[in-house]
C-alpha cells in the first residue's frame, strides 16, 4: 500500500492577510500562489496515482480548493473518482483567544498536550486522526485498494504519520510542519528509496525533521 498525504496550498491565513479567529478558519481560501502550487503538485503525485486512489479530503475551503486545482491540472473530474470529505481531517482548532498570549502556558504543559482556549491540542487531533485511520483501513481492505491520497493540514499530517508508524510524542516533536503542497509518502520499506525514517515494515519520505527521529 502507498499513501500520499498533501498539505493544502498557500492560503490567505498563511500570508497573514486574514486571521482565522476572526474570519472563520474553515472558510479561508487559497491565494493565487496557492492555486499554482496545487496545480504543480499534481505532476508530483502523478495522474495515474490520483485516478486509481481512494481520495480523502478535509472539508475546509483551502483543502477543497487544493483538490480542485490538482484534479483540474490532471484533467480529471470529481465524478469519475472516489472522493470522500472527512471532518476528522480538519485543521487543529486553535480556539478563539489570543494565541500569542498563551505561548508561555504552552511551554509549561508541552506543545503536544496544550489545548488552546476553546480549541484543541495536537493530542486531540491525534485522537480523531486515529479514528479516521481505522475507518480508512477498513475501506481500503473492503475495496482491495492499494493507493490512497489524502489532502489535509500540516499538524493533521504529522498526527497521521505518528499514529500510522506508532511514533512517540518525543519523535512527533522532531517532525517539522510540512510546507504548503508538500507531499509525504508512506509505503513499505522496499518501495521507498532513501526514506526519512522507517518503523517496522513502513517507511516515510517527504518530511522535514529536527535532527534524527530514530
Coordinates of C-alpha atoms in Angstrom, one line a residue:
X1 CA 0.0 0.0 0.0
X2 CA 1.1 3.6 -0.8
X3 CA -0.3 6.6 1.0
X4 CA 0.4 10.1 -0.2
X5 CA -0.5 13.0 2.2
X6 CA -0.6 16.5 0.8
X7 CA -0.8 19.7 2.7
X8 CA -3.0 22.4 1.1
X9 CA -1.6 25.2 -0.9
X10 CA -0.8 28.6 0.5
X11 CA -3.9 30.2 2.0
X12 CA -4.8 33.8 3.0
X13 CA -4.2 32.6 6.6
X14 CA -0.6 31.6 5.8
X15 CA 0.1 35.0 4.4
X16 CA -1.3 36.8 7.5
X17 CA -3.9 38.6 5.4
X18 CA -6.7 37.1 7.4
X19 CA -6.9 35.9 11.0
X20 CA -8.7 32.5 11.5
X21 CA -10.1 33.6 14.9
X22 CA -11.9 36.5 13.1
X23 CA -12.5 35.3 9.6
X24 CA -13.5 31.7 10.4
X25 CA -10.8 29.1 9.8
X26 CA -12.9 26.7 7.6
X27 CA -13.7 29.4 5.1
X28 CA -10.1 30.7 4.4
X29 CA -9.4 30.2 0.7
X30 CA -6.1 29.7 -1.2
X31 CA -4.1 32.6 -2.6
X32 CA -3.4 32.8 -6.3
X33 CA 0.1 31.4 -5.5
X34 CA -1.5 28.6 -3.5
X35 CA -3.6 27.6 -6.5
X36 CA -0.4 27.5 -8.7
X37 CA 1.2 25.3 -6.0
X38 CA -1.7 22.9 -6.2
X39 CA -1.5 22.7 -10.0
X40 CA 2.2 21.9 -9.9
X41 CA 1.9 19.3 -7.2
X42 CA -0.4 17.3 -9.4
X43 CA 2.6 16.3 -11.5
X44 CA 4.5 15.2 -8.3
X45 CA 1.6 12.9 -7.3
X46 CA 1.0 11.6 -10.8
X47 CA -2.2 11.4 -12.8
X48 CA -2.4 7.6 -12.6
X49 CA -1.9 7.6 -8.9
X50 CA -4.7 10.1 -8.5
X51 CA -7.0 8.3 -10.8
X52 CA -6.6 4.9 -9.1
X53 CA -6.6 6.1 -5.5
X54 CA -9.2 6.4 -2.7
X55 CA -9.1 10.1 -2.1
X56 CA -9.9 11.7 1.3
X57 CA -10.0 15.5 1.9
X58 CA -10.6 17.9 4.8
X59 CA -13.8 19.9 4.4
X60 CA -12.0 23.2 4.8
X61 CA -12.1 25.5 1.8
X62 CA -8.4 25.6 1.3
X63 CA -8.1 21.8 1.1
X64 CA -11.1 21.5 -1.2
X65 CA -9.6 24.2 -3.5
X66 CA -6.3 22.4 -3.5
X67 CA -8.0 19.2 -4.6
X68 CA -9.9 21.0 -7.3
X69 CA -6.7 22.5 -8.7
X70 CA -5.0 19.1 -8.6
X71 CA -7.8 17.5 -10.5
X72 CA -8.1 20.3 -13.0
X73 CA -4.3 20.1 -13.8
X74 CA -4.7 16.3 -14.1
X75 CA -7.7 16.6 -16.4
X76 CA -9.8 14.6 -14.0
X77 CA -13.2 15.4 -12.5
X78 CA -14.7 14.6 -9.1
X79 CA -17.5 12.5 -10.7
X80 CA -15.0 9.9 -12.1
X81 CA -13.1 9.4 -8.8
X82 CA -13.7 8.0 -5.3
X83 CA -13.5 11.1 -3.2
X84 CA -14.6 11.3 0.5
X85 CA -14.8 14.5 2.5
X86 CA -14.0 13.7 6.1
X87 CA -14.2 16.3 9.0
X88 CA -11.8 14.3 11.1
X89 CA -9.1 15.5 8.7
X90 CA -9.8 19.2 9.6
X91 CA -7.1 21.6 10.9
X92 CA -6.4 21.7 14.6
X93 CA -8.7 24.2 16.2
X94 CA -6.7 26.9 17.8
X95 CA -9.7 28.4 19.6
X96 CA -10.9 31.9 19.9
X97 CA -8.4 33.5 22.3
X98 CA -5.1 35.3 21.8
X99 CA -2.7 32.6 20.6
X100 CA 0.4 34.7 21.4
X101 CA -0.7 35.3 25.0
X102 CA -0.9 31.5 25.6
X103 CA 2.6 30.6 24.5
X104 CA 4.1 30.7 28.0
X105 CA 1.4 28.2 29.2
X106 CA 2.1 26.1 26.2
X107 CA 5.7 25.8 27.1
X108 CA 4.8 24.7 30.6
X109 CA 2.3 22.0 29.5
X110 CA 4.1 20.9 26.3
X111 CA 3.2 21.7 22.8
X112 CA 1.7 18.3 22.0
X113 CA -0.6 18.4 25.1
X114 CA -1.6 22.1 25.4
X115 CA -5.2 22.8 24.4
X116 CA -5.8 26.4 23.3
X117 CA -8.8 28.3 24.8
X118 CA -11.9 27.0 23.2
X119 CA -9.8 24.8 20.8
X120 CA -7.8 21.7 20.5
X121 CA -4.3 20.3 21.2
X122 CA -2.3 18.2 18.8
X123 CA -3.2 15.3 21.2
X124 CA -6.9 15.9 20.4
X125 CA -6.0 15.9 16.7
X126 CA -4.1 12.6 17.2
X127 CA -7.2 11.0 18.7
X128 CA -9.6 11.9 15.8
X129 CA -6.9 11.1 13.2
X130 CA -6.5 7.6 14.8
X131 CA -10.3 7.0 14.4
X132 CA -10.1 8.2 10.8
X133 CA -7.2 5.8 10.1
X134 CA -9.1 2.9 11.4
X135 CA -12.1 3.5 9.2
X136 CA -9.9 4.3 6.2
X137 CA -8.1 1.0 6.6
X138 CA -11.4 -0.9 6.8
X139 CA -12.4 0.8 3.5
X140 CA -9.0 0.0 1.9
X141 CA -9.5 -3.6 2.9
X142 CA -13.1 -3.8 1.7
X143 CA -12.2 -2.3 -1.7
X144 CA -8.9 -4.2 -2.0
X145 CA -7.3 -0.8 -2.6
X146 CA -3.5 -0.2 -2.6
X147 CA -3.2 3.6 -3.1
X148 CA -4.6 6.4 -1.0
X149 CA -4.4 10.2 -1.5
X150 CA -5.2 12.5 1.5
X151 CA -5.3 16.3 1.2
X152 CA -5.3 17.9 4.6
X153 CA -3.4 20.2 7.0
X154 CA 0.1 20.3 8.5
X155 CA -0.5 19.1 12.0
X156 CA -3.0 16.6 10.9
X157 CA -0.4 15.1 8.6
X158 CA 2.1 14.8 11.4
X159 CA -0.5 13.2 13.7
X160 CA -1.4 10.7 10.9
X161 CA 2.3 9.8 10.5
X162 CA 2.7 9.5 14.2
X163 CA -0.3 7.1 14.5
X164 CA 0.5 5.0 11.4
X165 CA 4.1 4.4 12.4
X166 CA 3.4 4.3 16.2
X167 CA 5.8 7.1 17.0
X168 CA 6.3 8.6 20.5
X169 CA 5.5 12.1 21.5
X170 CA 9.2 12.9 21.5
X171 CA 9.5 11.6 17.9
X172 CA 6.4 13.6 16.9
X173 CA 8.1 16.8 18.2
X174 CA 11.0 16.2 15.9
X175 CA 8.8 16.4 12.8
X176 CA 8.6 19.9 11.3
X177 CA 5.3 21.2 9.9
X178 CA 5.2 20.4 6.1
X179 CA 5.3 23.4 3.8
X180 CA 2.3 24.2 1.6
X181 CA 1.7 21.4 -1.0
X182 CA 4.5 19.2 0.4
X183 CA 3.9 15.5 -0.5
X184 CA 4.6 13.0 2.3
X185 CA 4.7 9.3 1.2
X186 CA 4.2 6.3 3.4
X187 CA 4.9 2.9 1.9
X188 CA 6.6 -0.4 2.7
X189 CA 10.4 -0.3 3.2
X190 CA 11.1 -2.0 -0.1
X191 CA 9.1 0.6 -2.0
X192 CA 10.8 3.8 -0.8
X193 CA 14.5 4.6 -1.5
X194 CA 16.3 6.9 0.9
X195 CA 13.4 7.3 3.4
X196 CA 13.4 10.0 6.1
X197 CA 12.9 7.2 8.6
X198 CA 11.4 3.8 9.0
X199 CA 9.3 2.0 11.6
X200 CA 9.0 -1.8 11.3
X201 CA 7.9 -2.5 7.7
X202 CA 6.9 1.0 6.9
X203 CA 8.9 4.0 5.6
X204 CA 8.2 7.7 5.2
X205 CA 9.6 10.2 2.7
X206 CA 8.9 13.9 2.3
X207 CA 9.0 15.1 5.9
X208 CA 11.4 17.7 7.3
X209 CA 12.9 16.8 10.6
X210 CA 14.7 18.5 13.6
X211 CA 17.7 16.1 13.6
X212 CA 17.2 12.3 13.7
X213 CA 13.9 10.8 14.6
X214 CA 15.3 7.3 15.5

